[in-house]
Coordinates of C-alpha atoms and ligand atoms in Angstrom, one line a residue:
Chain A
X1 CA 30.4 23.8 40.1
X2 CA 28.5 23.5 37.5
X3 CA 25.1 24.8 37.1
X4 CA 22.7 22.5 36.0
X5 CA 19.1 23.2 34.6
X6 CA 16.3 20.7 34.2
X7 CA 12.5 20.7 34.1
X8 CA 10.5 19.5 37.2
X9 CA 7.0 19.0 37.0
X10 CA 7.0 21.5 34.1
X11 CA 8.6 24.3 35.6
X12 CA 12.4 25.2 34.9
X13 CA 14.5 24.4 37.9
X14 CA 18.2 25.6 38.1
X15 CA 21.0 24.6 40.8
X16 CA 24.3 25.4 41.7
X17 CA 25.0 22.4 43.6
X18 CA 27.8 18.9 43.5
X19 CA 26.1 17.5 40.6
X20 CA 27.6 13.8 41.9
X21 CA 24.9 14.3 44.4
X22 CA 21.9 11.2 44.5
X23 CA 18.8 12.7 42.9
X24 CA 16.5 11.4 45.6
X25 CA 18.3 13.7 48.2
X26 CA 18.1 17.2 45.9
X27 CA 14.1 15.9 45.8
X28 CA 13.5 15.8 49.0
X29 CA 15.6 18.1 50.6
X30 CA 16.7 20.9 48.4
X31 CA 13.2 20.8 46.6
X32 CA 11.1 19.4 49.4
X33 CA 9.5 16.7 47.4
X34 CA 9.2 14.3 49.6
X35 CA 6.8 12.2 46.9
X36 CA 9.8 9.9 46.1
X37 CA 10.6 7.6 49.0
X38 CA 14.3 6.5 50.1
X39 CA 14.1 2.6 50.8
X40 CA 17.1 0.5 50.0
X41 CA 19.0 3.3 48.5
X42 CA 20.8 1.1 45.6
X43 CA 18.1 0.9 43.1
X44 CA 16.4 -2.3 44.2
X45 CA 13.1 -1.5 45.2
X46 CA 11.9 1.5 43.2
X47 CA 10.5 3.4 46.3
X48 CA 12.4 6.4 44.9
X49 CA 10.8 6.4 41.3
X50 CA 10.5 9.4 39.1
X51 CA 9.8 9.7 35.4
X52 CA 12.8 11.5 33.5
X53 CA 11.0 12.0 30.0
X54 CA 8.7 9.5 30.4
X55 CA 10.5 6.9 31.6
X56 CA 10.7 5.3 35.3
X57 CA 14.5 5.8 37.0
X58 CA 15.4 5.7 40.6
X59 CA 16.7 8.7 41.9
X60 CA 18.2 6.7 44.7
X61 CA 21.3 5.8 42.0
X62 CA 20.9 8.7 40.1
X63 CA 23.9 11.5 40.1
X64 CA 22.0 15.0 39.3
X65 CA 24.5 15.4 37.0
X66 CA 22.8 13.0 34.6
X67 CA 18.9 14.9 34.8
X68 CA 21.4 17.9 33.0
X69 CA 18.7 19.3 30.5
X70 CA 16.3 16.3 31.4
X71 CA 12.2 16.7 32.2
X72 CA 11.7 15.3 35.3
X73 CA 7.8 14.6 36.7
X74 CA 7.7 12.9 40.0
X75 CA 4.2 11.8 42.2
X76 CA 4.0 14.9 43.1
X77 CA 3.3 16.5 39.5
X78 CA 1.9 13.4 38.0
X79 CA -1.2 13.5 40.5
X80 CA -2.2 16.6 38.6
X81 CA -2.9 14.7 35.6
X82 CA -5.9 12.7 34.3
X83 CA -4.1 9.7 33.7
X84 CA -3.2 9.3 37.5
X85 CA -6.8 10.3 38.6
X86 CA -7.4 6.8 36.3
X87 CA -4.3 4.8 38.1
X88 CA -5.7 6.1 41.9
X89 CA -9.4 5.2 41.2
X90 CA -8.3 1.7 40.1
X91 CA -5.3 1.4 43.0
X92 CA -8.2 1.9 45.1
X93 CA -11.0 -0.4 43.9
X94 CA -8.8 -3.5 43.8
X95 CA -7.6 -2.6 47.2
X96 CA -4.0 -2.1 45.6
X97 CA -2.7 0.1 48.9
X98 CA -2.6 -0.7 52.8
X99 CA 0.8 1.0 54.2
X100 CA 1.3 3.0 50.9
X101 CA 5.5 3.5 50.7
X102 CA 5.3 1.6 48.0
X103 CA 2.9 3.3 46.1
X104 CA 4.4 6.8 44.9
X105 CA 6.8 3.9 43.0
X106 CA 4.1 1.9 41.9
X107 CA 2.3 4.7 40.7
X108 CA 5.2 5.8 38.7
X109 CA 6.4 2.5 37.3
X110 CA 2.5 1.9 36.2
X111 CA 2.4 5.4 34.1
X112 CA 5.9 4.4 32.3
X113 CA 4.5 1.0 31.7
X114 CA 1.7 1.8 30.6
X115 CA 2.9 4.9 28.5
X116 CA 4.9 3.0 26.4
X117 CA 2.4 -0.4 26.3
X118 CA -1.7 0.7 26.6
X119 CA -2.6 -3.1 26.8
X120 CA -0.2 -4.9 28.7
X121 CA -0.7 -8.6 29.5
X122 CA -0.4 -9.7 33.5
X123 CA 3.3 -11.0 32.3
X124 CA 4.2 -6.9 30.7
X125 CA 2.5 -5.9 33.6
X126 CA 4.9 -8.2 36.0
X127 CA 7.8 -7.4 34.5
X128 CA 7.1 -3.5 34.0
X129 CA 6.6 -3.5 38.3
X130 CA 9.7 -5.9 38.5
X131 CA 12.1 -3.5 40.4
X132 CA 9.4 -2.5 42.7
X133 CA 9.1 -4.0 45.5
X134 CA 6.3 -3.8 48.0
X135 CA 6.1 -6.1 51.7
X136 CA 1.9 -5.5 51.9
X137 CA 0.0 -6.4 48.9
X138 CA 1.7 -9.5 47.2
X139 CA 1.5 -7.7 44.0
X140 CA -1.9 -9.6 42.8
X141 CA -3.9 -6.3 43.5
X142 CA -1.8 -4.5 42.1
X143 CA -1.4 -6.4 39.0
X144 CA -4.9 -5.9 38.9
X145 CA -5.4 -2.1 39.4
X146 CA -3.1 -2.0 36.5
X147 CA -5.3 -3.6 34.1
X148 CA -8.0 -1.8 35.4
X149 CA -6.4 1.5 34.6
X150 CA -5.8 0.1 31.6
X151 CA -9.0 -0.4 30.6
X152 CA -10.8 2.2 32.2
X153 CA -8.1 5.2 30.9
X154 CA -9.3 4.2 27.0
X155 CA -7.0 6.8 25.1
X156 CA -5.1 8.5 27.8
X157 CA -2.4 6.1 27.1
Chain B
X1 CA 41.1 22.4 41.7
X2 CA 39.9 19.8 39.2
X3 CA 36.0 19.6 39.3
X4 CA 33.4 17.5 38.1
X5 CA 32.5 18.1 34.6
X6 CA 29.0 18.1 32.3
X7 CA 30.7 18.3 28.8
X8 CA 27.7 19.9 26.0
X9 CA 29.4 18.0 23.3
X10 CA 31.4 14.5 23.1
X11 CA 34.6 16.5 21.8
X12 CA 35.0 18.2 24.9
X13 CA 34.8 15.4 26.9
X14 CA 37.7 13.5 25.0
X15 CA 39.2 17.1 26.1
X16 CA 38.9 16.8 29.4
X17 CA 39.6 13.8 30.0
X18 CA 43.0 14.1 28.3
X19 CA 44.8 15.3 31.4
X20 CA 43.9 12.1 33.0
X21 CA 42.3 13.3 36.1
X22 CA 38.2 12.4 35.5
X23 CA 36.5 9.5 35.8
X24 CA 33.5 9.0 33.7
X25 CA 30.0 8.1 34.7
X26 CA 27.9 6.7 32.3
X27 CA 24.4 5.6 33.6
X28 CA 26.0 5.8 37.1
X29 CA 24.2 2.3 38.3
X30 CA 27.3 0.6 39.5
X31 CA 29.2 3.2 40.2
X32 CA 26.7 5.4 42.5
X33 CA 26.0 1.9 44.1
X34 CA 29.8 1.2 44.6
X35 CA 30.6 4.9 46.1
X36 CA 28.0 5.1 48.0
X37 CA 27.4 7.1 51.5
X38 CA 24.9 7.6 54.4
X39 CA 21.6 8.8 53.0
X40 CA 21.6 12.1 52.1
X41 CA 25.5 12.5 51.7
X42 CA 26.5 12.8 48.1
X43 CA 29.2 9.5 47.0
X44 CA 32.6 9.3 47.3
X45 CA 34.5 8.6 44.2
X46 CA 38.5 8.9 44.0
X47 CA 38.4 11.0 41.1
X48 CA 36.4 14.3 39.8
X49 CA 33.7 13.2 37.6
X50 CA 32.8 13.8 33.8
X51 CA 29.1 13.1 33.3
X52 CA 28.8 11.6 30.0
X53 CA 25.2 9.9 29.7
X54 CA 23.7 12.9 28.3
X55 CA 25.5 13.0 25.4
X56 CA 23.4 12.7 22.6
X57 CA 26.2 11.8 19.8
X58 CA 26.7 8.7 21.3
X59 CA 23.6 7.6 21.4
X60 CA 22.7 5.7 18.4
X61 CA 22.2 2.4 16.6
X62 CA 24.1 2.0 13.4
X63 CA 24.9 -1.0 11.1
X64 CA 26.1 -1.8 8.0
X65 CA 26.5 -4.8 5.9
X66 CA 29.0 -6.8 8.4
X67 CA 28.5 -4.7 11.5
X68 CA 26.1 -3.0 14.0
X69 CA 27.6 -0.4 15.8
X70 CA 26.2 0.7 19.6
X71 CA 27.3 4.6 20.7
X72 CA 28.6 4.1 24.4
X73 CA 25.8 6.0 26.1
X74 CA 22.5 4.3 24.3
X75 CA 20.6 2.8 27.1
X76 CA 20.1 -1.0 27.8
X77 CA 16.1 -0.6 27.5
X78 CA 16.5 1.3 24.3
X79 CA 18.8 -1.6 22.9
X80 CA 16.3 -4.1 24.1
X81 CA 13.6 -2.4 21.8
X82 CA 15.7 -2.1 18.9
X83 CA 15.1 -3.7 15.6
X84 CA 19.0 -3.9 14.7
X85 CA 19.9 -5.8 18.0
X86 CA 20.7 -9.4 17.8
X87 CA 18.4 -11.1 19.0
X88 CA 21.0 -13.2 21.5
X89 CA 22.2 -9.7 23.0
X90 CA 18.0 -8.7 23.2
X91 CA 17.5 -12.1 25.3
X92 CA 20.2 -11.2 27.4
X93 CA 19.6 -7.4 28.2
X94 CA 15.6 -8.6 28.6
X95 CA 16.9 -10.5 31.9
X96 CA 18.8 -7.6 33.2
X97 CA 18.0 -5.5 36.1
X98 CA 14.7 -3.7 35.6
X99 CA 13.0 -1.0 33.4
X100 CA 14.2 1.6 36.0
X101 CA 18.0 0.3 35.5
X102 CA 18.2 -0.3 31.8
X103 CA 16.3 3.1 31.3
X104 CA 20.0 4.6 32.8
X105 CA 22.5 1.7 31.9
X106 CA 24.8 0.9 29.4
X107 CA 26.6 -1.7 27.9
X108 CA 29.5 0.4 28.1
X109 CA 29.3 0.5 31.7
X110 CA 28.7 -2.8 32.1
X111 CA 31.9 -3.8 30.1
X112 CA 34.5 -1.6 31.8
X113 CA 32.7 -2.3 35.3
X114 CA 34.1 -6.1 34.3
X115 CA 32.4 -8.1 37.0
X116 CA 32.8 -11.8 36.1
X117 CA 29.2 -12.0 36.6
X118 CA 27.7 -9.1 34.0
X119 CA 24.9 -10.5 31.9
X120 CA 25.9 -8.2 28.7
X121 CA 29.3 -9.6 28.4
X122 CA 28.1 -13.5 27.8
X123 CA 26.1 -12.0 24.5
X124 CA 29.2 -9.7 23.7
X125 CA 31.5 -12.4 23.7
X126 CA 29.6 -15.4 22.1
X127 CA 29.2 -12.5 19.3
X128 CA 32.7 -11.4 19.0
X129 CA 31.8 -8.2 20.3
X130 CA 34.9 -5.4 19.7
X131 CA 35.4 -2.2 21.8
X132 CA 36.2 1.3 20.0
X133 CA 38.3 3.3 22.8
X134 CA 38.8 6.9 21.9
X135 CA 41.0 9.8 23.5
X136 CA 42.3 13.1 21.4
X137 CA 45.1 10.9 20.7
X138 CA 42.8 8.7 18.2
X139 CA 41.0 5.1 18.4
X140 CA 42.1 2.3 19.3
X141 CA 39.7 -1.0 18.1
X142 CA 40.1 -4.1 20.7
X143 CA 38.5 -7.2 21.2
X144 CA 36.1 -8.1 24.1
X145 CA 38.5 -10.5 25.6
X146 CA 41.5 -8.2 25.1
X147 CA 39.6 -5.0 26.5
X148 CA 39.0 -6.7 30.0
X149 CA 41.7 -8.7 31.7
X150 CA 40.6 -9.1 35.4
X151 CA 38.0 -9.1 37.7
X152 CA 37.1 -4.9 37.7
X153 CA 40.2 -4.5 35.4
X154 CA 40.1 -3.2 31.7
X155 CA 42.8 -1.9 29.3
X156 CA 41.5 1.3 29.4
X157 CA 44.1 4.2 30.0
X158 CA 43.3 7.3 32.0
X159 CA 42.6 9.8 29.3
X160 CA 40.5 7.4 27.2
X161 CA 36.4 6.0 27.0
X162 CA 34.4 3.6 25.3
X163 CA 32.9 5.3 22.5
X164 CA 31.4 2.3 20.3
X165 CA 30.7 -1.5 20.7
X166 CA 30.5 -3.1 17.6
X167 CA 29.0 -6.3 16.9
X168 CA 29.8 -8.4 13.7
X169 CA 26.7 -10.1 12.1
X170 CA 26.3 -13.2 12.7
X171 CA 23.8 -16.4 11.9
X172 CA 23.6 -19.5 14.3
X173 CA 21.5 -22.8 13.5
X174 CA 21.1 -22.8 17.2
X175 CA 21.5 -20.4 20.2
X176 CA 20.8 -21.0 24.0
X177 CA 21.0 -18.3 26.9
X178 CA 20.7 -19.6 30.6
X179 CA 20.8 -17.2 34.1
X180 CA 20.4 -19.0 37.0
X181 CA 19.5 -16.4 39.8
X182 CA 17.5 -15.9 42.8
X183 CA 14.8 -14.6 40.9
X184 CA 14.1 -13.4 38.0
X185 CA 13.9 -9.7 37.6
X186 CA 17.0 -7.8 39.9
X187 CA 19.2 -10.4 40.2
X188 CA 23.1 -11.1 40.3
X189 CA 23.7 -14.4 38.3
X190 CA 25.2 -17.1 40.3
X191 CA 25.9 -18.7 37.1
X192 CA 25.2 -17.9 32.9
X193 CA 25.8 -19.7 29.8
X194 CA 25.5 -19.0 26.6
X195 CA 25.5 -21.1 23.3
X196 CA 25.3 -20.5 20.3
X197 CA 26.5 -23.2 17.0
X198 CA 25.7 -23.6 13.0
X199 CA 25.0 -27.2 12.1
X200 CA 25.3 -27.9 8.7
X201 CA 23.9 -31.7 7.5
X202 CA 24.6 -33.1 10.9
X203 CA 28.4 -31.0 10.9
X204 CA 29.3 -28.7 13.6
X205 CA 30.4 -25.3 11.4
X206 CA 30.8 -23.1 14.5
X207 CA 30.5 -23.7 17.8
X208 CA 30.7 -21.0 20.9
X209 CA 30.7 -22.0 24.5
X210 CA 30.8 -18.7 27.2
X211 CA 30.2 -19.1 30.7
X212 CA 30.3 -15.9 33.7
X213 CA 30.5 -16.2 36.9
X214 CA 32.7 -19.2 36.8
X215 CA 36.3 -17.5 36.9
X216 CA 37.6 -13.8 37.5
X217 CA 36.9 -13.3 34.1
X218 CA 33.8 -14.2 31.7
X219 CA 35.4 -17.9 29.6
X220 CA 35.0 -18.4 26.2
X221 CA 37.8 -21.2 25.3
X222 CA 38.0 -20.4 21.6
X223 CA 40.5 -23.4 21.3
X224 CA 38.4 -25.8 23.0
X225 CA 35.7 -24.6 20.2
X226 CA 38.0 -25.3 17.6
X227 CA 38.5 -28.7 18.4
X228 CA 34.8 -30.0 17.6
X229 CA 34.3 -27.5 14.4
X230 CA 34.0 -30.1 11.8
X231 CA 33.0 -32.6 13.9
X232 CA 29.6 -34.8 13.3
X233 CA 27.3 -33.8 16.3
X234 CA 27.2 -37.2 16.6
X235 CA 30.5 -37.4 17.2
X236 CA 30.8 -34.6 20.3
X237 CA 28.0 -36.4 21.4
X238 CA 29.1 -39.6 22.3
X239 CA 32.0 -38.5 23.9
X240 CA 30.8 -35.3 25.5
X241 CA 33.0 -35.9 28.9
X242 CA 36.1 -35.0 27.3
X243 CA 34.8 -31.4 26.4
X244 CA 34.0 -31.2 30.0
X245 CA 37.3 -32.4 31.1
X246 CA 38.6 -29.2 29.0
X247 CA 36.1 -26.7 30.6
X248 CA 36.8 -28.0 34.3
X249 CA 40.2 -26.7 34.0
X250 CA 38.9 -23.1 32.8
X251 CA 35.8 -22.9 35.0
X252 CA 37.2 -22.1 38.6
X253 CA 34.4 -20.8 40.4
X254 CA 34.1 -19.2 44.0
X255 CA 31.8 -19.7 47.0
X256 CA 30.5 -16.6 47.8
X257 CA 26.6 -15.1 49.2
X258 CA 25.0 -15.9 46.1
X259 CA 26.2 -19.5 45.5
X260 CA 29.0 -22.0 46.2
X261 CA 32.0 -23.3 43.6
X262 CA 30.6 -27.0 43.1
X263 CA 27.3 -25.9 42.5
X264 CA 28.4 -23.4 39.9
X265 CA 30.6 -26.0 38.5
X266 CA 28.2 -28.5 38.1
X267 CA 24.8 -26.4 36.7
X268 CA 27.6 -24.5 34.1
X269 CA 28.7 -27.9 32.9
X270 CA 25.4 -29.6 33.0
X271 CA 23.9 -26.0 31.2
X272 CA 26.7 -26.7 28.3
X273 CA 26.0 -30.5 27.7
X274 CA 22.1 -29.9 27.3
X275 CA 22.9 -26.9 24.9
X276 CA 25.4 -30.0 22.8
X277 CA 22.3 -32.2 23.1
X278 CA 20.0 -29.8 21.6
X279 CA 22.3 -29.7 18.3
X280 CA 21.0 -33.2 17.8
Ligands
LIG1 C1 19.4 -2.9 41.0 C2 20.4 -3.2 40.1 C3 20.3 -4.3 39.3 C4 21.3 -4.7 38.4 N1 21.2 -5.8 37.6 C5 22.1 -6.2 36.8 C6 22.0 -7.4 36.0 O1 20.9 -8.1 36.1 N2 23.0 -7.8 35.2 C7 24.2 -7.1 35.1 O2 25.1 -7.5 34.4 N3 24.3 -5.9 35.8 C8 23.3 -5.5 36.6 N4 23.5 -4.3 37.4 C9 24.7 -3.6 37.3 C10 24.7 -2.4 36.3 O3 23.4 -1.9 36.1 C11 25.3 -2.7 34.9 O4 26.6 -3.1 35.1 C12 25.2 -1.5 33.9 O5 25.4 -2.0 32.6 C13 26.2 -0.4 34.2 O6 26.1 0.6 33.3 P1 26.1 2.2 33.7 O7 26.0 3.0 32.5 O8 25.2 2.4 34.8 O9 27.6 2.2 34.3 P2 28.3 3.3 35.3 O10 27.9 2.9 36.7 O11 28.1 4.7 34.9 O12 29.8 2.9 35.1 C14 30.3 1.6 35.4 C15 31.8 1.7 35.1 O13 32.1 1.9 33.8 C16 32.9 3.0 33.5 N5 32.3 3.6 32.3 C17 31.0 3.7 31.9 N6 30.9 4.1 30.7 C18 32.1 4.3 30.2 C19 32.7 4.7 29.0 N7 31.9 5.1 27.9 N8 34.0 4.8 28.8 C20 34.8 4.5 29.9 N9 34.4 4.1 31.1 C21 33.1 4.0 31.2 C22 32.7 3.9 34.8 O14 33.8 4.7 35.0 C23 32.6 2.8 35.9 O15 33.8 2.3 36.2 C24 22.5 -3.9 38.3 C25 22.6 -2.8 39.0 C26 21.6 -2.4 39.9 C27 21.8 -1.2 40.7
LIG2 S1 15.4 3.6 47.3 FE1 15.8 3.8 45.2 S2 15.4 1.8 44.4 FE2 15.2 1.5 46.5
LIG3 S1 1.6 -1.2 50.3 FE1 3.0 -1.4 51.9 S2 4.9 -1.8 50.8 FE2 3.4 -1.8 49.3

């Protein structure tokens, strides 16, 4: 077996484990990050979002194998940032969240989106969400808590 | 026992895989999809597994005067970004999956994955897209067309991988790219087209016609093309039903959850006569 090494939420992380293994599992079982959320399991709906340097990827599909040497951040390391105090205030004055499975995804898809594209339009915005699904809101909230963050986080992106 | 495998550089996995026994994973997004078990249970694939998406030599964008070459493992989002991609293959990638797929997928993996319905492979063959297949035994240069012969099926031997996809440059007067789907970000085509022609003072130069989704494998009747290169537009035009008569016998589709075959037929012959009209 080989041993693989990575960086989670900034610390070093190293496991001797079948590196063929869905990410999401090691996560939330091995790690107990239970942050990232298991919904249709074949990269569909984004529940199971994490940011491997910087960019979203769902764990669901992804072999550990492939985070070999990787940084990984998921919810549970992002919500010690600045940038997703920004995202949460914003999720929450454009009433963004009422069951919330959705939403450790959401939050992550935002921060790659935004990341990589400070002043997204409502169409980057649309299609930086698209593989996230969510069955509550109907997405126009969250479109909108989006731009928010976007304008109220001036810099951090 | 044989086990999986995360080769450190792209030698060693040529290495490995020279015995035969590994199959290579690139993104993983059809494969962990295809293999997959119960939650929490890691997949089941048939053969130990050489992880090759981390390997940072073939990861690059290169092009000379004639060619741009893409290293096997350079993501679909990265290519969708990239300055030297044409712009036909950017359209198509731009329609594939979502940021959280093409951030971990490759054209690579969508070529020897072969599904009659992959987006990627109606760009690479409209462009005349070759494939550079490598084992320690040397290269071997093939054309799109010759590197996948079925549904799921490539030329590929055991002990060999994808190691380039090079694309020749090209110029088109006009180009048109069509996926009809269920919607439009994560969806499996029930039907593509893609276009692309150079008309020179009313003269068809070059024509390409590629449909997926239509037959076990993508179609691109390069002797059908050949008969209206030369033609007047105006020409193909007015008799545009006998360049469909040659296409129904290539496009065979099937009825399965996404669509039905007269459907297909109909919206990949109707998608081809509009792109003729536009040449007008
Ligand atoms: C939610 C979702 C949405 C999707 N949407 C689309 C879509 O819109 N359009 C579309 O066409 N596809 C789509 N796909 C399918 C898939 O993402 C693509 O086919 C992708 O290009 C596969 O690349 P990969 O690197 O993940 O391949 P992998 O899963 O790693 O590999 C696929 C196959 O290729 C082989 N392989 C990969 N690289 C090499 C290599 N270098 N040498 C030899 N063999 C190799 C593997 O052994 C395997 O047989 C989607 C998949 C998911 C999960
Ligand atoms: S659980 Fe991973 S994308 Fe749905
Ligand atoms: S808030 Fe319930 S699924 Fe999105």
């Amino acid at each position: 077996m080989p041993t693989i090494n990575f960086t989670l939420n900034g610390k070093p992380v190293s496991l001797n484990t079948d590196p063929t293994r869905r990410f999401l599992d090691v996560l939330r079982e091995e790690l107990t990050l239970t942050g990232p959320k298991e919904g249709c399991g074949e990269g569909e709906c984004g529940a199971c979002a994490v940011l491997i340097d910087g960019h979203i990827t769902n764990s669901c599909i992804l072999p550990l194998g492939n985070v070999s040497g990787r940084e990984v951040m998921t919810i549970e390391g992002y919500r010690e940032t600045k940038r997703y105090r920004v995202l949460e205030e914003a999720y929450i004055a454009e009433g963004a969240v009422q069951c919330g499975i959705c939403i450790p995804g959401m939050i992550i898809a935002s921060e790659s989106l935004l990341a990589h594209n400070p002043h997204p339009t409502d169409d980057d915005i649309r299609i930086g969400l698209s593989g996230n699904l969510c069955r509550c809101t109907g997405y126009n909230m969250i479109v909108r808590a989006v731009k928010r963050a976007a304008t109220r986080g001036k810099g951090l992106w | 026992m044989v086990s999986h495998v995360i080769p450190k550089t792209y030698a060693e996995a040529l290495t490995v895989l020279k015995a035969g026994n590994h199959r290579v994973i690139a993104g993983g997004t059809d494969m962990m999809v295809r293999h997959r078990a119960w939650a929490g249970l890691p997949p089941l694939f048939d053969k130990p597994v050489l992880f090759a998406f981390t390997l940072s030599e073939l990861k690059y964008v290169k092009e000379d005067e004639q060619v741009i070459c893409i290293g096997a493992m350079t993501d679909l989002e990265t290519l969708l970004h990239h300055e030297r991609t044409p712009a036909l293959l950017r359209q198509v990638i731009a329609i594939m999956a979502s940021p959280a797929i093409r951030y971990v997928s490759t054209l690579a993996g969508n070529i020897v994955n072969a599904s009659p319905a992959a987006d990627s492979l109606l760009a690479l063959y409209a462009l005349d897209a070759q494939v550079v297949l490598e084992s320690t035994s040397g290269k071997r240069i093939l054309s799109i067309e010759k590197t996948i012969v079925g549904p799921g099926k490539t030329v590929l031997h055991d002990d060999e991988m994808v190691a380039e996809i090079r694309i020749p440059k090209t110029r088109f007067t006009h180009t048109m790219f069509r996926k009809v789907g269920g919607r439009r970000a994560d969806a499996i085509t029930k039907i593509g087209f893609v276009g692309c022609a150079t008309v020179n003072e009313g003269i068809i130069r070059d024509l390409r016609l590629v449909f997926n989704a239509v037959a076990p494998v993508v179609v691109r009747e390069k002797s059908v093309e050949a008969l209206h290169v030369g033609h007047s537009v105006k020409n193909v035009l007015s008799d545009t039903d006998t360049l469909m008569h040659h296409y129904s016998e290539h496009i065979k589709p099937i009825d399965d959850q996404r669509s039905n075959q007269h459907y297909r037929k109909e919206a990949a012959l109707r998608l081809a006569r509009h792109f003729l009209d536009t040449l007008a």
